[in-house]
Short mmCIF file of C-alpha atoms in Angstrom, two decimals:
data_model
loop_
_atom_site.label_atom_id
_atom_site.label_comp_id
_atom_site.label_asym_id
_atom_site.label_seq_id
_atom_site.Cartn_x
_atom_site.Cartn_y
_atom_site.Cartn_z
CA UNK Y 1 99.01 -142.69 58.18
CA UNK Y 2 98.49 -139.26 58.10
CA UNK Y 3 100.15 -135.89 57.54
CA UNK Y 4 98.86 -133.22 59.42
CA UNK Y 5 101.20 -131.36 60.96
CA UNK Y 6 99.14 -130.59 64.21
CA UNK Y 7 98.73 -134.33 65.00
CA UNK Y 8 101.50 -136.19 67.69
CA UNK Y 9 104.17 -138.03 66.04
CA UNK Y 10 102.95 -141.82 66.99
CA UNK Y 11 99.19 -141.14 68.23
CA UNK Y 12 97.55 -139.71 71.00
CA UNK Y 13 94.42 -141.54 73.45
CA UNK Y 14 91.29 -140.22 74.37
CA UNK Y 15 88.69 -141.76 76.44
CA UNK Y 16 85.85 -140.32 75.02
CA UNK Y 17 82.83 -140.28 76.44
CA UNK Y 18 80.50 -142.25 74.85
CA UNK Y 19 76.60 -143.69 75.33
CA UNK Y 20 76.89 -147.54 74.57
CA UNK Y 21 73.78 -149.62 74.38
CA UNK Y 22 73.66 -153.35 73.58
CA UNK Y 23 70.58 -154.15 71.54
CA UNK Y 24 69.79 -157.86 71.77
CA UNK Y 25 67.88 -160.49 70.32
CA UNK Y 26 66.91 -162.66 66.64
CA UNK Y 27 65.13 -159.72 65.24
CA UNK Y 28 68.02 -156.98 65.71
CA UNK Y 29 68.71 -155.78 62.54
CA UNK Y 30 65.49 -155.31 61.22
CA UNK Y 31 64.10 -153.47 64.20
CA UNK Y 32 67.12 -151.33 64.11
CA UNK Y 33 66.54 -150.53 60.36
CA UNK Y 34 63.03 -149.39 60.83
CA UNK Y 35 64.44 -146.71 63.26
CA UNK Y 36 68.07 -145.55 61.54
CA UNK Y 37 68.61 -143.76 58.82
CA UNK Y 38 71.18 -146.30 56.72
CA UNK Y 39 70.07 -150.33 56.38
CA UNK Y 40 71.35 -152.20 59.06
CA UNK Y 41 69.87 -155.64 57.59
CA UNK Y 42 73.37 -156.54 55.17
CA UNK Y 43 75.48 -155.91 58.39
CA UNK Y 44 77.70 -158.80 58.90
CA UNK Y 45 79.21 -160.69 61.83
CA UNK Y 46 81.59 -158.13 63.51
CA UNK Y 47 80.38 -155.32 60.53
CA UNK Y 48 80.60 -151.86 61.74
CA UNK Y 49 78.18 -149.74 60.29
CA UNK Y 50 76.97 -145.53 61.01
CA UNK Y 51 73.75 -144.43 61.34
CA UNK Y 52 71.60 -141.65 62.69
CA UNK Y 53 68.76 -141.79 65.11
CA UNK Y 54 66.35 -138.58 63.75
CA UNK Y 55 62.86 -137.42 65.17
CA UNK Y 56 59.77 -136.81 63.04
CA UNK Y 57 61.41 -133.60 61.46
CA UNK Y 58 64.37 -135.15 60.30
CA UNK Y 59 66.83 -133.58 63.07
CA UNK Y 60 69.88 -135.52 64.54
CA UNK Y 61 68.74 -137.30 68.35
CA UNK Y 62 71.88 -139.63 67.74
CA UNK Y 63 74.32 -140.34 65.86
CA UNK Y 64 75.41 -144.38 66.29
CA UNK Y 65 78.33 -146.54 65.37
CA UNK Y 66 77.09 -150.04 65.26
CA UNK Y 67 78.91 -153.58 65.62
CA UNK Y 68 76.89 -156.93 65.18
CA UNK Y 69 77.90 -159.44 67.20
CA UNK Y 70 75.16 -162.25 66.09
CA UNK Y 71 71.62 -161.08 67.73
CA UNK Y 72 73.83 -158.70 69.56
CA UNK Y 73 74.49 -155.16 68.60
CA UNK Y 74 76.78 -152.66 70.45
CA UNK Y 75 75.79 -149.04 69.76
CA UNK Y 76 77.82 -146.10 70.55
CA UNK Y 77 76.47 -142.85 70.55
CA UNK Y 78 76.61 -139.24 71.82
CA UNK Y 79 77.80 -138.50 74.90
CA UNK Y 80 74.68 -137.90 77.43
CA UNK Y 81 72.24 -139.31 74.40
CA UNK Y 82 71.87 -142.82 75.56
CA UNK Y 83 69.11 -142.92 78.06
CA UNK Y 84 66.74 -141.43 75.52
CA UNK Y 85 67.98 -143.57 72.54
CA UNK Y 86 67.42 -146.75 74.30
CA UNK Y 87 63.89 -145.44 75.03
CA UNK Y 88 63.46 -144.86 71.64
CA UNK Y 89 64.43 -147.39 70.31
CA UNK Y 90 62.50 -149.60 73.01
CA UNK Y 91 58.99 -147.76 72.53
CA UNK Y 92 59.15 -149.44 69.23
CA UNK Y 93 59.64 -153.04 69.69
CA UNK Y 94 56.83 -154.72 68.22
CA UNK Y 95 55.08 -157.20 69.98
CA UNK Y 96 55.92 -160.52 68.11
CA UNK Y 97 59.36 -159.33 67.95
CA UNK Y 98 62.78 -160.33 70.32
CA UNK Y 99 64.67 -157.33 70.66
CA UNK Y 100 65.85 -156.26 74.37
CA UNK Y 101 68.01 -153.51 74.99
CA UNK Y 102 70.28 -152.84 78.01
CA UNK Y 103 72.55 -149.89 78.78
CA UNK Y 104 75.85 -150.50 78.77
CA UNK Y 105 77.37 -146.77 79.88
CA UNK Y 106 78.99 -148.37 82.83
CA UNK Y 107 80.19 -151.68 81.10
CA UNK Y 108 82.07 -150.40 77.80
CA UNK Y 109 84.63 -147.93 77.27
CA UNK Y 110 85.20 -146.06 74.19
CA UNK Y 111 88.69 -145.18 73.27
CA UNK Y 112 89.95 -142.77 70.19
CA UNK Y 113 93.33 -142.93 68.96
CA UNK Y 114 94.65 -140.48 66.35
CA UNK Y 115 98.20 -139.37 65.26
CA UNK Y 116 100.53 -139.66 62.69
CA UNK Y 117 102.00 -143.27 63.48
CA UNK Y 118 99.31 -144.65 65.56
CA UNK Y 119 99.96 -148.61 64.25
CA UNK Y 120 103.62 -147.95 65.71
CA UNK Y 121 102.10 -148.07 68.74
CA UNK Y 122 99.41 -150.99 67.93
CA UNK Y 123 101.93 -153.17 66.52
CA UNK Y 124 103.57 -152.86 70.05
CA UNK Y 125 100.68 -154.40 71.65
CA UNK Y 126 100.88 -157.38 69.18
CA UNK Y 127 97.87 -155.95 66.92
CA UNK Y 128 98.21 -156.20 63.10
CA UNK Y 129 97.40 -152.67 61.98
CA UNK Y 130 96.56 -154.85 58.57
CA UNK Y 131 93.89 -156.99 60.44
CA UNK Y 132 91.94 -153.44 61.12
CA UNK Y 133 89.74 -151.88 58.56
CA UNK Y 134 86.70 -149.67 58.09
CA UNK Y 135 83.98 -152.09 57.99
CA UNK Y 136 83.95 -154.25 60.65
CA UNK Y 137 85.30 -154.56 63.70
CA UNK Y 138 88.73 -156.64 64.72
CA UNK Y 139 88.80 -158.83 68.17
CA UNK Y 140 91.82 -158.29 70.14
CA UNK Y 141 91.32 -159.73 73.43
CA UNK Y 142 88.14 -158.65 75.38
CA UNK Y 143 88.24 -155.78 72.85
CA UNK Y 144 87.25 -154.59 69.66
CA UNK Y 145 89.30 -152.45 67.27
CA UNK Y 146 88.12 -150.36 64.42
CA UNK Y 147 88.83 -147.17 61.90
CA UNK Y 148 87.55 -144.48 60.93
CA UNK Y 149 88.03 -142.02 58.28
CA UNK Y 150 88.10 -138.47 58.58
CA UNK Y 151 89.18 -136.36 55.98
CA UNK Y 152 92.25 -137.40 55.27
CA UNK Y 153 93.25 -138.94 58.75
CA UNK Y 154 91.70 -141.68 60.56
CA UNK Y 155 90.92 -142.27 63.59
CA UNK Y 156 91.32 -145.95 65.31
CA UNK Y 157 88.19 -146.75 67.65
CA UNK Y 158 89.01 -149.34 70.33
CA UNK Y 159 85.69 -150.54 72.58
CA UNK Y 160 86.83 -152.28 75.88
CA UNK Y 161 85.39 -153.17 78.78
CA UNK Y 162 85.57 -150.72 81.68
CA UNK Y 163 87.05 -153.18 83.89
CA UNK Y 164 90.29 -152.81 81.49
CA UNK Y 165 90.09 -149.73 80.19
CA UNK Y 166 93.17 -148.41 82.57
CA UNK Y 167 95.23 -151.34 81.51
CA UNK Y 168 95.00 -150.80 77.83
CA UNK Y 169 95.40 -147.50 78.27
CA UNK Y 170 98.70 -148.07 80.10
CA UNK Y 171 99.63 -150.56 77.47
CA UNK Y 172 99.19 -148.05 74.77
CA UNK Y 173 101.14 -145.61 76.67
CA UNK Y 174 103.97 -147.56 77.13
CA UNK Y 175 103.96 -148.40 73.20
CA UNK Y 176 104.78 -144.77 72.60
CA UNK Y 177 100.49 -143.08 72.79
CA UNK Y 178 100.50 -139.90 74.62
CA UNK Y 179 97.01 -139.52 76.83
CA UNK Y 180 94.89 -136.15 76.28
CA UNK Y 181 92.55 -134.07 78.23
CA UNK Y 182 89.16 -132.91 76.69
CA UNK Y 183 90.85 -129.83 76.03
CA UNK Y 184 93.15 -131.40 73.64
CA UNK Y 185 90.63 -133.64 72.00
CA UNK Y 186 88.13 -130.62 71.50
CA UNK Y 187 91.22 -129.40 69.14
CA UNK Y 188 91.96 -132.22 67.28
CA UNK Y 189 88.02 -132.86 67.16
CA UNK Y 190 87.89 -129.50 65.26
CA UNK Y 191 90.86 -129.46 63.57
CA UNK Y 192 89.92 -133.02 62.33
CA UNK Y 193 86.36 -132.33 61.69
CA UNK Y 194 85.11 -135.09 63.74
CA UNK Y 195 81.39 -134.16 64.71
CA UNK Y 196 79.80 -134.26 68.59
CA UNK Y 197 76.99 -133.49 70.10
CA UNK Y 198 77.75 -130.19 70.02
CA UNK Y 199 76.97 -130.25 66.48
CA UNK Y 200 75.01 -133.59 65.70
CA UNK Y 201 71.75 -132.63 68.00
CA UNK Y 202 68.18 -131.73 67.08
CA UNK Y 203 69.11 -128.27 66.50
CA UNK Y 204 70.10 -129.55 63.28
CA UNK Y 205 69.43 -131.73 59.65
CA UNK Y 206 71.81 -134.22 58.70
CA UNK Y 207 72.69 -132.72 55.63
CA UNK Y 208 73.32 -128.68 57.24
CA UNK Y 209 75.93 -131.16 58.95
CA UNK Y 210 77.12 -133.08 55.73
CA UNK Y 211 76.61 -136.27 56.73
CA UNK Y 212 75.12 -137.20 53.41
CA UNK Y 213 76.61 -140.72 53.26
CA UNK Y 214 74.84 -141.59 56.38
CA UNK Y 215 71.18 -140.78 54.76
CA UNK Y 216 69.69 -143.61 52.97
CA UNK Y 217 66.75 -142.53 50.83
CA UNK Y 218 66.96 -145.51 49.18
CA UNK Y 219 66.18 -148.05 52.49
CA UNK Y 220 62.75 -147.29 52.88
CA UNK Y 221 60.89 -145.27 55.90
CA UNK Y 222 62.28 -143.89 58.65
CA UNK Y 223 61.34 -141.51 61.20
CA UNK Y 224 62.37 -138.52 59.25
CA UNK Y 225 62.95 -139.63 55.93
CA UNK Y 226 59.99 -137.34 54.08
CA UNK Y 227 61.56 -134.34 55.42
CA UNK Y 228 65.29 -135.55 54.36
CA UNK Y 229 64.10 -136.82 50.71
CA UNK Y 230 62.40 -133.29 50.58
CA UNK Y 231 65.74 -131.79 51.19
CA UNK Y 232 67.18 -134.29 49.24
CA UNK Y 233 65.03 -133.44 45.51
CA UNK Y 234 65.32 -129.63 46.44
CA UNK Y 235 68.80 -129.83 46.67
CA UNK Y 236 69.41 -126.47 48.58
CA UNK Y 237 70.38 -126.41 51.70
CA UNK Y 238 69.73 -122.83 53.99
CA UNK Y 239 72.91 -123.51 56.42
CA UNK Y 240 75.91 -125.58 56.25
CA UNK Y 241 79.04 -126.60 58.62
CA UNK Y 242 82.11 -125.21 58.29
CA UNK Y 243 85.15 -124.73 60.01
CA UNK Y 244 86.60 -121.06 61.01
CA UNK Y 245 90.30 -121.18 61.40
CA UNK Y 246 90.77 -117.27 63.42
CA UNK Y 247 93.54 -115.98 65.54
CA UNK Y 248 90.97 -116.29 68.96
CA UNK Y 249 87.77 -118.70 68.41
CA UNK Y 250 84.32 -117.21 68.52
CA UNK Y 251 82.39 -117.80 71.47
CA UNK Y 252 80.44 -120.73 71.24
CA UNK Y 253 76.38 -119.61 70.18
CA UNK Y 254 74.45 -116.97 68.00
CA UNK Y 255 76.17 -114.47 65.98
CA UNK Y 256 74.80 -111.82 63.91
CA UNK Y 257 77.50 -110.89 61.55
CA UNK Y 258 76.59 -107.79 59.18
CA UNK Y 259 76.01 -108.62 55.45
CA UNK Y 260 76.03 -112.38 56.25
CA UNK Y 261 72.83 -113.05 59.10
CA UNK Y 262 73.14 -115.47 61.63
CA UNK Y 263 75.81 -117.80 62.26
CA UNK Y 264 75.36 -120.53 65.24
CA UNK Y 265 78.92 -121.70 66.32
CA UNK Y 266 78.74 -125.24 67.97
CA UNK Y 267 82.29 -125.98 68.65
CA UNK Y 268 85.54 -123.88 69.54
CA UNK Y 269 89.33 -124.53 70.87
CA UNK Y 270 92.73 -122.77 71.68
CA UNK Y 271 95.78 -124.06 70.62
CA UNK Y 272 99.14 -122.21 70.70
CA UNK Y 273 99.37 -119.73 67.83
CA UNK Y 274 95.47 -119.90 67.08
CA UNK Y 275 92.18 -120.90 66.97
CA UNK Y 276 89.81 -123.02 65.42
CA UNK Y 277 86.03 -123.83 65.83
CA UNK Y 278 82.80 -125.22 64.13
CA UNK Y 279 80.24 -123.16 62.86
CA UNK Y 280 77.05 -123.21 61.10
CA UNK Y 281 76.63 -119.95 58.60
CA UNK Y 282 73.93 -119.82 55.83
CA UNK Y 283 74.23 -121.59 52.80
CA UNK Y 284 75.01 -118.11 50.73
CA UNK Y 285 78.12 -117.17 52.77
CA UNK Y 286 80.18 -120.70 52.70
CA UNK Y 287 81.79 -119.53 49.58
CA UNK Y 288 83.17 -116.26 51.66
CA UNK Y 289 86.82 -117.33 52.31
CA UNK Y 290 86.85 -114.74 55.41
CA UNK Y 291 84.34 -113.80 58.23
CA UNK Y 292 84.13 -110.50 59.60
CA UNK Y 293 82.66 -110.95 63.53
CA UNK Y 294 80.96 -107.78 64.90
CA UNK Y 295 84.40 -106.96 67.12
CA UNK Y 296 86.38 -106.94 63.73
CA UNK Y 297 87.86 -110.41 64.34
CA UNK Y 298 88.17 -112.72 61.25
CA UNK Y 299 87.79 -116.28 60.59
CA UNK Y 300 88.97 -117.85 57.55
CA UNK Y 301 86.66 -120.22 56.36
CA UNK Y 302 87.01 -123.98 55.31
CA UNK Y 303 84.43 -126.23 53.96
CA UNK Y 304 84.61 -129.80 56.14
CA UNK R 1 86.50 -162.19 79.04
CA UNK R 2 84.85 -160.66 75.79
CA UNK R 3 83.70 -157.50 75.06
CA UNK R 4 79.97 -158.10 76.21
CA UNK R 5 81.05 -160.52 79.25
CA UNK R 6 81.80 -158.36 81.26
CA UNK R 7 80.22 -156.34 84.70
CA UNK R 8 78.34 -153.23 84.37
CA UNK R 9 75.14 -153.96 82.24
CA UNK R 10 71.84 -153.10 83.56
CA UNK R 11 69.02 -155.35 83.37
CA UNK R 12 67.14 -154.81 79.73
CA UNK R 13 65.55 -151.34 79.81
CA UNK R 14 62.21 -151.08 80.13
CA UNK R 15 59.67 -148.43 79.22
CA UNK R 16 56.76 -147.70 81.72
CA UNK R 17 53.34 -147.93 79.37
CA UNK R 18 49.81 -146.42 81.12
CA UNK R 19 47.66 -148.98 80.34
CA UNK R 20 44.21 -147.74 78.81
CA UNK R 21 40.92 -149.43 78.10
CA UNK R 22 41.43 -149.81 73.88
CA UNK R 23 37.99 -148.33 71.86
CA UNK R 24 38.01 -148.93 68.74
CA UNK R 25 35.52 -147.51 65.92
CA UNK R 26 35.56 -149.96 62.75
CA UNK R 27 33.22 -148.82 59.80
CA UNK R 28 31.15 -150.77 58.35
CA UNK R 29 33.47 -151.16 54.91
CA UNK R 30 36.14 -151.59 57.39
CA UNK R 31 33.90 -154.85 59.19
CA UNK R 32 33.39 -156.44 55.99
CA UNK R 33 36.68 -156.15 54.27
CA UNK R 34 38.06 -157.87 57.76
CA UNK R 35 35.08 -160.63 57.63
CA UNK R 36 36.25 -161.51 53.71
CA UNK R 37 40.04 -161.70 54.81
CA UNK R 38 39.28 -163.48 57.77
CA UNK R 39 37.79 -166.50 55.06
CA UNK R 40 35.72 -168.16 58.06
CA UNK R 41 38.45 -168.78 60.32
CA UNK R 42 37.02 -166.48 63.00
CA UNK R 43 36.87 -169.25 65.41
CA UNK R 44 40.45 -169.60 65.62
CA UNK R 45 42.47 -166.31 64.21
CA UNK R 46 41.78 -163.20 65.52
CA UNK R 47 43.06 -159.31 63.66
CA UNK R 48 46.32 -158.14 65.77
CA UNK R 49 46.18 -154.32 65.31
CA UNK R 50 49.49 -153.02 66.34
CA UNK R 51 52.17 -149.82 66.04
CA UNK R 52 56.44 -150.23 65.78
CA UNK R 53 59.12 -148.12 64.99
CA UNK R 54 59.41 -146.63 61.82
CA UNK R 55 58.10 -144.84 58.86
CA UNK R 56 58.14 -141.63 58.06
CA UNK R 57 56.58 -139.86 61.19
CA UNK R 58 57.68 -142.90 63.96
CA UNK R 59 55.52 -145.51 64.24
CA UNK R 60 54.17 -147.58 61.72
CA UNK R 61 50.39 -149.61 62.03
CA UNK R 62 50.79 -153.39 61.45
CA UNK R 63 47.20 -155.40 60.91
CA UNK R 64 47.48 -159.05 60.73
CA UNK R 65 45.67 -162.11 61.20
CA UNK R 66 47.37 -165.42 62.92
CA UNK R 67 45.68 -167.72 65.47
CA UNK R 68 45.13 -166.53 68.54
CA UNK R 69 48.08 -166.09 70.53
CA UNK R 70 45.54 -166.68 73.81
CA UNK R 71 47.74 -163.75 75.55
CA UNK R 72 46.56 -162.22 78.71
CA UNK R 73 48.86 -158.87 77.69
CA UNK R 74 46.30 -158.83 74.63
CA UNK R 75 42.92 -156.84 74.64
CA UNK R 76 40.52 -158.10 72.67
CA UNK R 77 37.42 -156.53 70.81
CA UNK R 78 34.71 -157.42 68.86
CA UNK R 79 33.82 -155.95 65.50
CA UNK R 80 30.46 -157.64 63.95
CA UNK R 81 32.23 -161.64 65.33
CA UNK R 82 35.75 -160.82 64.19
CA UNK R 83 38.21 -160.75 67.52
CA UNK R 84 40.53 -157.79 67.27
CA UNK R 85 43.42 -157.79 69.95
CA UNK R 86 45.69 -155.37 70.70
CA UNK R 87 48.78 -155.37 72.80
CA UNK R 88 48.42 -153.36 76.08
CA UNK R 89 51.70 -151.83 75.32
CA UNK R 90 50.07 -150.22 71.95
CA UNK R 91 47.12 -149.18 73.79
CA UNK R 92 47.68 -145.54 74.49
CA UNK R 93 48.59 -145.25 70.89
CA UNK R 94 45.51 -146.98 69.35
CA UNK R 95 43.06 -146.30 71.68
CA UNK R 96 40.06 -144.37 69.61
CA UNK R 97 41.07 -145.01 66.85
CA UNK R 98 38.65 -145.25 63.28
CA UNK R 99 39.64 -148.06 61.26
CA UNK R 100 37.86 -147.54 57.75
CA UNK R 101 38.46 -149.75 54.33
CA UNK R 102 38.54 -148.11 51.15
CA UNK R 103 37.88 -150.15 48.03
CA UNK R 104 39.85 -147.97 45.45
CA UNK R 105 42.86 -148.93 43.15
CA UNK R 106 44.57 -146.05 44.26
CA UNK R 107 45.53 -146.07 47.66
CA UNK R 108 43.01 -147.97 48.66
CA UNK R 109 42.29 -150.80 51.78
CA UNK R 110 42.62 -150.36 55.47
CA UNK R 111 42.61 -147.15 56.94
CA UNK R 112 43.28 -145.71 59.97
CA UNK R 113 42.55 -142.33 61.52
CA UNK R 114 44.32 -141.67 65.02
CA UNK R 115 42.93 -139.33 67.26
CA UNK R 116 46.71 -139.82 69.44
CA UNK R 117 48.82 -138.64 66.36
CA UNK R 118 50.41 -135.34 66.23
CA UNK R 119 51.36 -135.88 62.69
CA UNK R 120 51.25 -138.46 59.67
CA UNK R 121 52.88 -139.24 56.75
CA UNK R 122 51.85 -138.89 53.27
CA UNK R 123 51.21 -142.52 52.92
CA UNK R 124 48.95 -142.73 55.92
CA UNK R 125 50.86 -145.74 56.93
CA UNK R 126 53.04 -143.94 59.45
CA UNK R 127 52.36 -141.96 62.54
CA UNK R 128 54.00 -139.94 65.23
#
C-alpha cells in the first residue's frame, strides 16, 4: 500500500493517545457545524469526516475526526485537548436544542496502524481491507475501522473499546503487526507528516499548518472563519510547515537562524542514520532547499 | 458489545453557569418593532432572546417568538407588555445588554450591543 522505505514490511501498531468525546442527541450535526470548521450536516450513517475546533482568532484548539453513528457522534481529538473541547462545545448548546456530550477518554481506544502491507495483517483477522475506505467508518466487531491518507501512505484508524483494546492488539500481533513505543511513532509521525498537538495548537492558523482542505469558507460562520477567509482572499501566508530532514534534529522551540528570522520547531526524532523534525520557518525561506542552524548544522528542507 | 456499549463513559458533561439577575435595555424602536412582530399574540408567545455556538467570533444571538414554554429555567422581562425570557444558562452573556431596531434596507432590524463581548463580528450577529 505504500512504498516508503522507512515503514515495517506488514504494518506496525500504535496506541495513540487520543481525546474521544461522544456527542449525543437529534440535533448533532447541526450544533457541531456551527462550531467546526468543515459542514458536518451531509455526514452519513457511519461517515467519517475532519474538522477543526478554532478560537475567535482562527487558531487550532482541536483538531477532530468525526464518525456519526445516528444522533451519536464519536470525536477524536488531540491528545490532552478533550476536557476543554467538550466544554466548548457544551457552552454552546442552545436551549431548545438535544445535544449532550460525555467524555469518553476512558471508554475508547484509538489505534494507528501504518506499514507497507498492513491489510496482510487485517485480512488475518477476517477484515476485508476492500470493505475499508476514507469516508466512513467499517464495523468489525465492537470496533470501527477506518483510513487515512497521508501523503502517499495511509494510515488505518481502528477505534475500540478499552475493555479490548489488549486483545486486538494481540490479535494484530499475531497476524504479523509489530507494536511501537512513542519513540517510534514520533518518527514515523514526522517522517509521514502526520500532524499532533505539537503542531495543531493555538500557537498556530490552519493554513501556516496546510490543512487547507479542512477550512470551509464556503459553510457559513464559524468561530474563526473572518480571520481564515481574510487569510484566505490575501493569499499570503507569513509562516508555513515544513519538514527538516538533518543528520541530528533541532531542538524542539525558537530558533533564530541568520538571514532567515525565526523558525519555531514543533516536532523532532532520531532514527538510525538521521534525523527528522517539523518546523515552522517564514513563508520567504520554504523555497531554501537547506537550513543553516546557528551551530553550523543543516537541515534539508521538504515542503509537507 | 458495540463500540459505544461499552464501560468507561462519564455521565454527560456539564458546564457550571453563575446565574445572574438578566437587565435588559430595549429602545424604544427596538419595543415597537417587537410589539408589530408579536401581531397581538402577547398573551400567549413571549420573545426568547438567546446565544449558541457559532459565528464568526463564538456565539451567535438567536431572537424568536413561540408560545411560552412556561419554564422555570427561563427569566422573564417586560418591555412596554411584550414578555422577553431568557435562559438562565445565557444570562451571564446577555445580561445588560441594549437591544435597538434599525429600520434601514441595509443592515437593518434588531440590534444588539453587549456590554459582556470582548469582540464582534462584522455582521454584528456574532459575539465572543
Amino acid at each position: 500500500m505504500s512504498s516508503e522505505s522507512f515503514l515495517h514490511p506488514l504494518a506496525e501498531v500504535f496506541i495513540i493517545p487520543s481525546s474521544i468525546s461522544v456527542v449525543k442527541g437529534t440535533d448533532v450535526l447541526e450544533h457541531l457545524n456551527r462550531s467546526l470548521t468543515t459542514d458536518t450536516t451531509q455526514i452519513g450513517l457511519h461517515g467519517k469526516q475532519d474538522a477543526l475546533l478554532c478560537n475567535a482568532n482562527g487558531r487550532i484548539l482541536d483538531r477532530l475526526t468525526l464518525c456519526n453513528l445516528e444522533e451519536q457522534v464519536i470525536l477524536v481529538g488531540n491528545h490532552g485537548t478533550g476536557n476543554e473541547t467538550r466544554q466548548q462545545l457544551l457552552r454552546g448548546v442552545p436551549w431548545d436544542q438535544d445535544v449532550a456530550i460525555l467524555d469518553g477518554d476512558d471508554a475508547i481506544g484509538h489505534l494507528k496502524l501504518v506499514g507497507r502491507a498492513v491489510d496482510r495483517c487485517l485480512v488475518g483477522l477476517g477484515i476485508d481491507p476492500t470493505d475499508i475506505d476514507l469516508q466512513s467508518w467499517t464495523e468489525f466487531g465492537s470496533s470501527l475501522i477506518s483510513r487515512s491518507k497521508v501523503g502517499n501512505s495511509f494510515v488505518t484508524e481502528i477505534l475500540v473499546p478499552t475493555a479490548e483494546i489488549d486483545i486486538l492488539v494481540d490479535i494484530l500481533i499475531s497476524n504479523g503487526a509489530k507494536r511501537i513505543d512513542s519513540v517510534r511513532w514520533g518518527e514515523l509521525r514526522i517522517r509521514l507528516g502526520i500532524l499532533d498537538s505539537n503542531e495543531m495548537n493555538p500557537s498556530n492558523l490552519p493554513f501556516e499548518l496546510g490543512l487547507h482542505e479542512l477550512v470551509k469558507l464556503d459553510k457559513g460562520c464559524y468561530p474563526g472563519q473572518e480571520i481564515h477567509a481574510r487569510m484566505d482572499s490575501r493569499g499570503r501566508l507569513a509562516r508555513t510547515l515544513v519538514r527538516l530532514d538533518c543528520k541530528t534534529p533541532p531542538a524542539i522551540g525558537k530558533h533564530v537562524l541568520p538571514g532567515i528570522g525565526r523558525i519555531v520547531v514543533t516536532s523532532n526524532a532520531e532514527y538510525e542514520g538521521g534525523g527528522v523534525a517539523l518546523a515552522i520557518i517564514p513563508n520567504e525561506a520554504k523555497g531554501l532547499s537547506e537550513l543553516v542552524f546557528d551551530d553550523g548544522s543543516t537541515a534539508k528542507v521538504e515542503l509537507i | 458489545m458495540s463500540i459505544l456499549g461499552g464501560d468507561g463513559f462519564t455521565l454527560p458533561v456539564v458546564t457550571p453557569v453563575e446565574v445572574v439577575d438578566v437587565q435588559i435595555e430595549f429602545t424604544d424602536s427596538a419595543k415597537s418593532a417587537m410589539k408589530e412582530n408579536m401581531d397581538g399574540d402577547e398573551s400567549s408567545h413571549v420573545l426568547i432572546i438567546s446565544a449558541q455556538s457559532g459565528g464568526c467570533s463564538g456565539y451567535l444571538y438567536d431572537m424568536k417568538i413561540a408560545e411560552d414554554p412556561n419554564d422555570s429555567n427561563f427569566q422573564r422581562l417586560d418591555a412596554d407588555g411584550v414578555t422577553v425570557l431568557v435562559h438562565n444558562k445565557d444570562s451571564p452573556l446577555l445580561d445588560g445588554i441594549r437591544v435597538d431596531f434599525k429600520d434601514t434596507l441595509m443592515g437593518g432590524g434588531f440590534q444588539i450591543d453587549n456590554p459582556n463581548a470582548d469582540r464582534s463580528c462584522g455582521c454584528g450577529q456574532s459575539f465572543g
